[in-house]
GROMACS .gro file of C-alpha atoms in nm:
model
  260
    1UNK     CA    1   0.891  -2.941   0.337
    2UNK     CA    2   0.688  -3.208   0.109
    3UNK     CA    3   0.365  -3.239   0.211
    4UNK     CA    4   0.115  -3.100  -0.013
    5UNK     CA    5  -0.177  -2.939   0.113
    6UNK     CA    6  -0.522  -3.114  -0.045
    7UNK     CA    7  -0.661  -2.853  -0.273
    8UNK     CA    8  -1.020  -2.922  -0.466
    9UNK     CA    9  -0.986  -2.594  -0.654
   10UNK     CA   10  -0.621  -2.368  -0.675
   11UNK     CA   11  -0.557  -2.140  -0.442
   12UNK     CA   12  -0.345  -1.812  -0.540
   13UNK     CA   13  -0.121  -1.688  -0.268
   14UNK     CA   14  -0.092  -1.358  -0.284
   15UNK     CA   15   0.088  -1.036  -0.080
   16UNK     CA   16   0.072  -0.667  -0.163
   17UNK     CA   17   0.300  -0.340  -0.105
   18UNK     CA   18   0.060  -0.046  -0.114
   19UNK     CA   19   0.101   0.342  -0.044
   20UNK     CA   20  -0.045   0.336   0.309
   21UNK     CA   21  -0.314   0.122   0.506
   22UNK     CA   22  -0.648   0.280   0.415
   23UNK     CA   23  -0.817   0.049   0.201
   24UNK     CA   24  -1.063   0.320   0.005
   25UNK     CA   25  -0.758   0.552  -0.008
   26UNK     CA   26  -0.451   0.390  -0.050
   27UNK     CA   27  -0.336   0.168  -0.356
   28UNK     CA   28  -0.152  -0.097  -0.455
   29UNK     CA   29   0.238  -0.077  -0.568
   30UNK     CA   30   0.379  -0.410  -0.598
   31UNK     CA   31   0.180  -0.766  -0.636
   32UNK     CA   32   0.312  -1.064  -0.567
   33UNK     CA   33   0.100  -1.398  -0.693
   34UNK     CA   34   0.153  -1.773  -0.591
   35UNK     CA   35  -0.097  -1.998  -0.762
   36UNK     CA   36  -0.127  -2.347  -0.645
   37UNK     CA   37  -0.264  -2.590  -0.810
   38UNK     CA   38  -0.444  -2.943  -0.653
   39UNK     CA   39  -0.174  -3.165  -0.832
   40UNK     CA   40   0.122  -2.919  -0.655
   41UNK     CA   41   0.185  -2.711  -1.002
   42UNK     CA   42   0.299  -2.373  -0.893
   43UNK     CA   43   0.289  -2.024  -1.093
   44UNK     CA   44   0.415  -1.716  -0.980
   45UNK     CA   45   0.330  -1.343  -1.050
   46UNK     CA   46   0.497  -1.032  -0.953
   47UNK     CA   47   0.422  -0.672  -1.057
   48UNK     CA   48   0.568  -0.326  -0.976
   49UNK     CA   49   0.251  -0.079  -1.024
   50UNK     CA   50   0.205   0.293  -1.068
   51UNK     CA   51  -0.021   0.373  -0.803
   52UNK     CA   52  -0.057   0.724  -0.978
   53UNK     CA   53  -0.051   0.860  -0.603
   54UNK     CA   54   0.262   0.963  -0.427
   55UNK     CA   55   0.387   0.673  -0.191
   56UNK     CA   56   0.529   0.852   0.148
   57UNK     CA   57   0.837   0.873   0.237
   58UNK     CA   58   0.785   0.695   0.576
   59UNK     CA   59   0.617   0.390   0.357
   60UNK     CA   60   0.894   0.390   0.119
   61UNK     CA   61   1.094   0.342   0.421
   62UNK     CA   62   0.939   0.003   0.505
   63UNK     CA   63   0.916  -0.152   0.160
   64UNK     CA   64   1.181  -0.024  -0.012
   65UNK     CA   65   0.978   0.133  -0.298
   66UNK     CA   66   0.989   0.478  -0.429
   67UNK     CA   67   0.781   0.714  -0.669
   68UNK     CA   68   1.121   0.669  -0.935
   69UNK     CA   69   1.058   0.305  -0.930
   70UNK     CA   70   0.719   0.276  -0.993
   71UNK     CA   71   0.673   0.599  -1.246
   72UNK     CA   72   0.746   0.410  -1.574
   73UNK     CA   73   0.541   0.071  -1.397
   74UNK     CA   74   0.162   0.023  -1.558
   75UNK     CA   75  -0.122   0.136  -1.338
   76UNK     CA   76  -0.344  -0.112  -1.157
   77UNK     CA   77  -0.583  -0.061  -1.422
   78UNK     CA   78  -0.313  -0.209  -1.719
   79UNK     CA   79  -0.285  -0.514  -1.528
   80UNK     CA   80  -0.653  -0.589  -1.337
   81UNK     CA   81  -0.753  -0.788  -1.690
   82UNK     CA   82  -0.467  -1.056  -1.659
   83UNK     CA   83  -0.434  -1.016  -1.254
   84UNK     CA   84  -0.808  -1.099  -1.255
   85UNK     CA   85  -0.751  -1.400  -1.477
   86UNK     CA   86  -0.491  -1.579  -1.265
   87UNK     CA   87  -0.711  -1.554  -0.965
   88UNK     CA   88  -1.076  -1.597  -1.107
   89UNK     CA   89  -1.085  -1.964  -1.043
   90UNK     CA   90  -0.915  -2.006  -0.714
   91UNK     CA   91  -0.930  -1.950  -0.345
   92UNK     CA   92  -0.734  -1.661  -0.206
   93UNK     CA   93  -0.457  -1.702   0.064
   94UNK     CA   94  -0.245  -1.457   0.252
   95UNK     CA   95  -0.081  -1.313   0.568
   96UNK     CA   96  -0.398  -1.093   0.720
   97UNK     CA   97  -0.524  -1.080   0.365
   98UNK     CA   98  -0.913  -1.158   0.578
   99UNK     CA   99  -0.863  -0.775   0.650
  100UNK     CA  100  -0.579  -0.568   0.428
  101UNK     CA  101  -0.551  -0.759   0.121
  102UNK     CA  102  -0.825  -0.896  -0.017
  103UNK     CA  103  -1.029  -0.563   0.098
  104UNK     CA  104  -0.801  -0.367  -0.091
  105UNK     CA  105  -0.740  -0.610  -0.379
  106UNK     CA  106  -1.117  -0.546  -0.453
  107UNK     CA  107  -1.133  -0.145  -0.421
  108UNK     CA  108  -0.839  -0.177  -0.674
  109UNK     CA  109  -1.085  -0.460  -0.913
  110UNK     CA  110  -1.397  -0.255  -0.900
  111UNK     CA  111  -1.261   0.049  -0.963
  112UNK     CA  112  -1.069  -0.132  -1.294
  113UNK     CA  113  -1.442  -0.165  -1.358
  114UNK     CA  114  -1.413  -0.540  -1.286
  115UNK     CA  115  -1.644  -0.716  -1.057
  116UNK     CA  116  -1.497  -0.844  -0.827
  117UNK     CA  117  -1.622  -1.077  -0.523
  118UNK     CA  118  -1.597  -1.373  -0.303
  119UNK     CA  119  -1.900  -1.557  -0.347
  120UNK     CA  120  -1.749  -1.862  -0.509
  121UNK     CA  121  -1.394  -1.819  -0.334
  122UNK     CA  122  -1.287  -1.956   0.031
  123UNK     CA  123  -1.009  -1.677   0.153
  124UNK     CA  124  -0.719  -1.850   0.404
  125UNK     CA  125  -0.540  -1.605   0.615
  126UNK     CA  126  -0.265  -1.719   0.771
  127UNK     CA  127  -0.212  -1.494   0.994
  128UNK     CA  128  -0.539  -1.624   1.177
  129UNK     CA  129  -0.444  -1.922   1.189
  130UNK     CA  130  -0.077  -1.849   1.346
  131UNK     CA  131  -0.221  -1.617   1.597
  132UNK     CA  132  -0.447  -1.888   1.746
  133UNK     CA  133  -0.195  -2.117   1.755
  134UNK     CA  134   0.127  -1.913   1.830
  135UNK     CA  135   0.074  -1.484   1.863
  136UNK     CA  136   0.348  -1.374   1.642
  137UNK     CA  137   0.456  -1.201   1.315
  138UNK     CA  138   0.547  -1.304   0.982
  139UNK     CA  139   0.955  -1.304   1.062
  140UNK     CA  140   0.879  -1.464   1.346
  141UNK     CA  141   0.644  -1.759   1.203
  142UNK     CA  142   0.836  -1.833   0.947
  143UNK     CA  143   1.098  -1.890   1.183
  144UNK     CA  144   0.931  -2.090   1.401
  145UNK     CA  145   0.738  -2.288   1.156
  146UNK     CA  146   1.014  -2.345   0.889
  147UNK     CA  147   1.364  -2.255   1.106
  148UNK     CA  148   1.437  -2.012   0.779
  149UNK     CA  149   1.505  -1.646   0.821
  150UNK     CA  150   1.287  -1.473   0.625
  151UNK     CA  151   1.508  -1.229   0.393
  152UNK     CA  152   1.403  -0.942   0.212
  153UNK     CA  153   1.101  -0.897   0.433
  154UNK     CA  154   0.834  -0.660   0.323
  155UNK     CA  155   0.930  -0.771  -0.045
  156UNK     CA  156   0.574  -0.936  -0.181
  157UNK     CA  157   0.772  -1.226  -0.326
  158UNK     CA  158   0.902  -1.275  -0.031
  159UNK     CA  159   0.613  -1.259   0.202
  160UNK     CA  160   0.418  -1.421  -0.064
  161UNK     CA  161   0.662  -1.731  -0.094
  162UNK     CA  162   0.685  -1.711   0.293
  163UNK     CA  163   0.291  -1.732   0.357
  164UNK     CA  164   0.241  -2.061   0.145
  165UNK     CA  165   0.503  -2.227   0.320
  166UNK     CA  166   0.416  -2.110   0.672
  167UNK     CA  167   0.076  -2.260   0.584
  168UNK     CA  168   0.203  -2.564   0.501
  169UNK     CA  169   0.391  -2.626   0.801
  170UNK     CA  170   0.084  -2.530   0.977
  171UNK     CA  171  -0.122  -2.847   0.834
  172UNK     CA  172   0.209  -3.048   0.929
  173UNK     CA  173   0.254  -2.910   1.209
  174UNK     CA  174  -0.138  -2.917   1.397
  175UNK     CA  175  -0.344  -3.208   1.370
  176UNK     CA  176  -0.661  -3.009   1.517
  177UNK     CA  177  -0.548  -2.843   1.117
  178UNK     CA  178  -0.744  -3.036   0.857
  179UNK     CA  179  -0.522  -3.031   0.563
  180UNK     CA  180  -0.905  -2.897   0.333
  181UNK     CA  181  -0.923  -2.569   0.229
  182UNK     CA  182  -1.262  -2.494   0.347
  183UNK     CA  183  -1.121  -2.596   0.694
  184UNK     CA  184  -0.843  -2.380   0.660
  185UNK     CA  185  -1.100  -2.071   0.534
  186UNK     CA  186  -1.327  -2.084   0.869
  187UNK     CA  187  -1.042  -2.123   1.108
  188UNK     CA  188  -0.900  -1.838   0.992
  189UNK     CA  189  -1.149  -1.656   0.984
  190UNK     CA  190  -1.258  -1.398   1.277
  191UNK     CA  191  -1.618  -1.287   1.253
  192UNK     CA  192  -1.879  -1.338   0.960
  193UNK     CA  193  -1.876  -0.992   0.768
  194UNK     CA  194  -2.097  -0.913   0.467
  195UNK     CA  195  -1.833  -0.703   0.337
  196UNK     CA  196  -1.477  -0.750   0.377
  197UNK     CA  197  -1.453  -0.392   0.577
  198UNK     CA  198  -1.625  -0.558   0.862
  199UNK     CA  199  -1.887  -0.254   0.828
  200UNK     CA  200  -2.144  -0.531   0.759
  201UNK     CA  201  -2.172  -0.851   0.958
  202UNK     CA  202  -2.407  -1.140   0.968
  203UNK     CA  203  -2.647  -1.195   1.302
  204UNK     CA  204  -2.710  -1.584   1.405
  205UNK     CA  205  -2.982  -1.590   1.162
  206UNK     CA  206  -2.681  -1.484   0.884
  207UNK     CA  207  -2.870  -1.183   0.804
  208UNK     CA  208  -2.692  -0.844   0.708
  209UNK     CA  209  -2.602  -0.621   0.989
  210UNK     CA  210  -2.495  -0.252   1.028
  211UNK     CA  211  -2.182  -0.280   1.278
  212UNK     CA  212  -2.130   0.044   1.317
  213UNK     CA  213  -2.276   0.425   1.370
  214UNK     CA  214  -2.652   0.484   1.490
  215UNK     CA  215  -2.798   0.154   1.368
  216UNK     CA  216  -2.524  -0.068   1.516
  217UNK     CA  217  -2.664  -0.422   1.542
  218UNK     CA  218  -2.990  -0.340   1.331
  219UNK     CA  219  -3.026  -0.528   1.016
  220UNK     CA  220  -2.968  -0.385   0.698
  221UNK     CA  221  -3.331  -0.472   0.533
  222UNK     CA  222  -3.488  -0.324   0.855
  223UNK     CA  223  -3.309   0.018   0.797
  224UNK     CA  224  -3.333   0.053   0.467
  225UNK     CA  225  -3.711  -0.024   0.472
  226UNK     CA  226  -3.755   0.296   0.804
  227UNK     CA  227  -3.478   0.517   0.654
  228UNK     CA  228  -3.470   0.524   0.282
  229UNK     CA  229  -3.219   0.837   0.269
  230UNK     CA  230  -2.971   0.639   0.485
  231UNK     CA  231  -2.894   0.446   0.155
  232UNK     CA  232  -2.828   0.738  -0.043
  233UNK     CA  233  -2.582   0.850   0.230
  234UNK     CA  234  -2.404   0.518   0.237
  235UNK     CA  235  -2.325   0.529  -0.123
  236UNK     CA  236  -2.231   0.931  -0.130
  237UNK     CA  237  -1.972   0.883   0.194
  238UNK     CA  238  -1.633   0.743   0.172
  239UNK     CA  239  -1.660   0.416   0.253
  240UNK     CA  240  -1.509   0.072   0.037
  241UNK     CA  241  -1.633  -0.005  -0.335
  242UNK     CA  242  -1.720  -0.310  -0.231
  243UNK     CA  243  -1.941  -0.244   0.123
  244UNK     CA  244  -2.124  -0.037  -0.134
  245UNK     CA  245  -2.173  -0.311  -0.417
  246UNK     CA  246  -2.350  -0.541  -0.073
  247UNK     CA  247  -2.484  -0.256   0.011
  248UNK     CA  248  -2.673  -0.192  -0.345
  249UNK     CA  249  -2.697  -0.526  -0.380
  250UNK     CA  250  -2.894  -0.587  -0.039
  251UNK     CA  251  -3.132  -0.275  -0.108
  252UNK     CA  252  -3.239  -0.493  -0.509
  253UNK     CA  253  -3.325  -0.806  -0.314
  254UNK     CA  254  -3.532  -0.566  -0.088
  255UNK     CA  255  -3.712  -0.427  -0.422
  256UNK     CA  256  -3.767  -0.790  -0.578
  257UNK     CA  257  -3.858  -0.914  -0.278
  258UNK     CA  258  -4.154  -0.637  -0.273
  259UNK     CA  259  -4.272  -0.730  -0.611
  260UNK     CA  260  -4.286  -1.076  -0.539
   0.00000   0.00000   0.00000
């Protein structure tokens, strides 16, 4: 396929194997990077990591890599530096990276003690956009997108490799598709979270939200300002890095705003 999809900044491509599906627990064991540039340059990145956890046997199963493979690999934090500066100027893309990926991606950044967010970035996940469109899996999108098998599934090259063109025949494909990557961000998107956990969403006034426990639905200022101690729980229980960064981050914009 030649068409091109119309890119104002690049936008990295990326899939990850990881020891499980729990984004505060789990971490990352192979990294796969596609970076796409606006004039159609490509560069590709792929990394075996040490997780420096075991991986399960049942996970090794579906990806194919083991504890032997990965023991003499660097660790996450050996590579965050250079991972950090192929992606630091670019969008994000990936195949339900909205909700595994890029969640996990930044547990793994901030706890390299590199901070990490998505402030300037647009994230495309096309997985969002195939299941509004079609309802079906990776094999089966690539398939019916770009009549290709998809070999060597669960490989991140593959599935990385597999994502950017899937997205591309989307754009062909859909002319409700605008072929613009902020388009492509809020279409795939599913609702507005604060965080990337979904533990903090935006209301129609795009204020911070609890969406979850005892203050479901409340905002986040208006909790914070009745229940100081809640804070100090949210940052002592196990929840993601980066819910806590908006978190913190939320309660100093309370604070300034009070001196102002």
């Amino acid at each position: 396929m030649d068409m091109q999809l119309n890119l104002t900044k690049p936008i990295c491509f990326f899939d990850l194997e990881t020891t499980g599906i729990n984004i505060t627990n789990d971490r990352i064991v192979e990294i796969s990077i596609l970076k796409v540039f606006p004039d159609g340059k490509e560069e590709s990145y792929t990394r075996l990591v040490n997780p420096t956890i075991p991986i399960p046997p049942e996970v090794t199963l579906i990806h194919g890599i083991s504890d032997d493979d990965v023991a003499d690999k660097p660790t996450f934090n050996d590579l965050a530096k250079e991972i950090y500066n192929l992606i630091k100027d670019s969008d994000l893309g990936g195949f339900n990276s909205n909700r595994f990926d890029i969640p996990l991606l930044a547990e793994e950044m901030l706890r390299a003690d590199i901070d990490f967010d998505m402030k300037n970035r647009l994230s495309v996940d096309v997985q969002t956009i195939f299941h509004k469109m079609e309802q079906r899996t990776l094999v089966a999108a690539y398939k019916f997108y770009c009549d290709k098998s998809l070999e060597d599934a669960h490989s991140a090259k593959a599935d990385t490799l597999a994502t950017y063109e899937v997205l591309k025949a989307q754009v062909a494909k859909y002319e409700e598709i605008e072929n613009d990557t902020k388009f492509l961000a809020e279409f795939s998107s599913r609702k507005k979270f604060a965080d990337f956990a979904g533990f903090l969403i935006y209301n129609k006034e795009d204020e911070e939200c609890f969406s979850f426990g005892k203050h479901k639905g409340k905002r986040v200022l208006d909790v914070l300002e009745s229940e100081p101690g809640y804070f100090g729980w949210l940052l002592n229980a196990d929840f993601p890095l980066y819910t806590k960064k908006v978190l913190t981050a939320i309660k100093l914009r309370q604070f300034n705003n009070k001196l102002d």
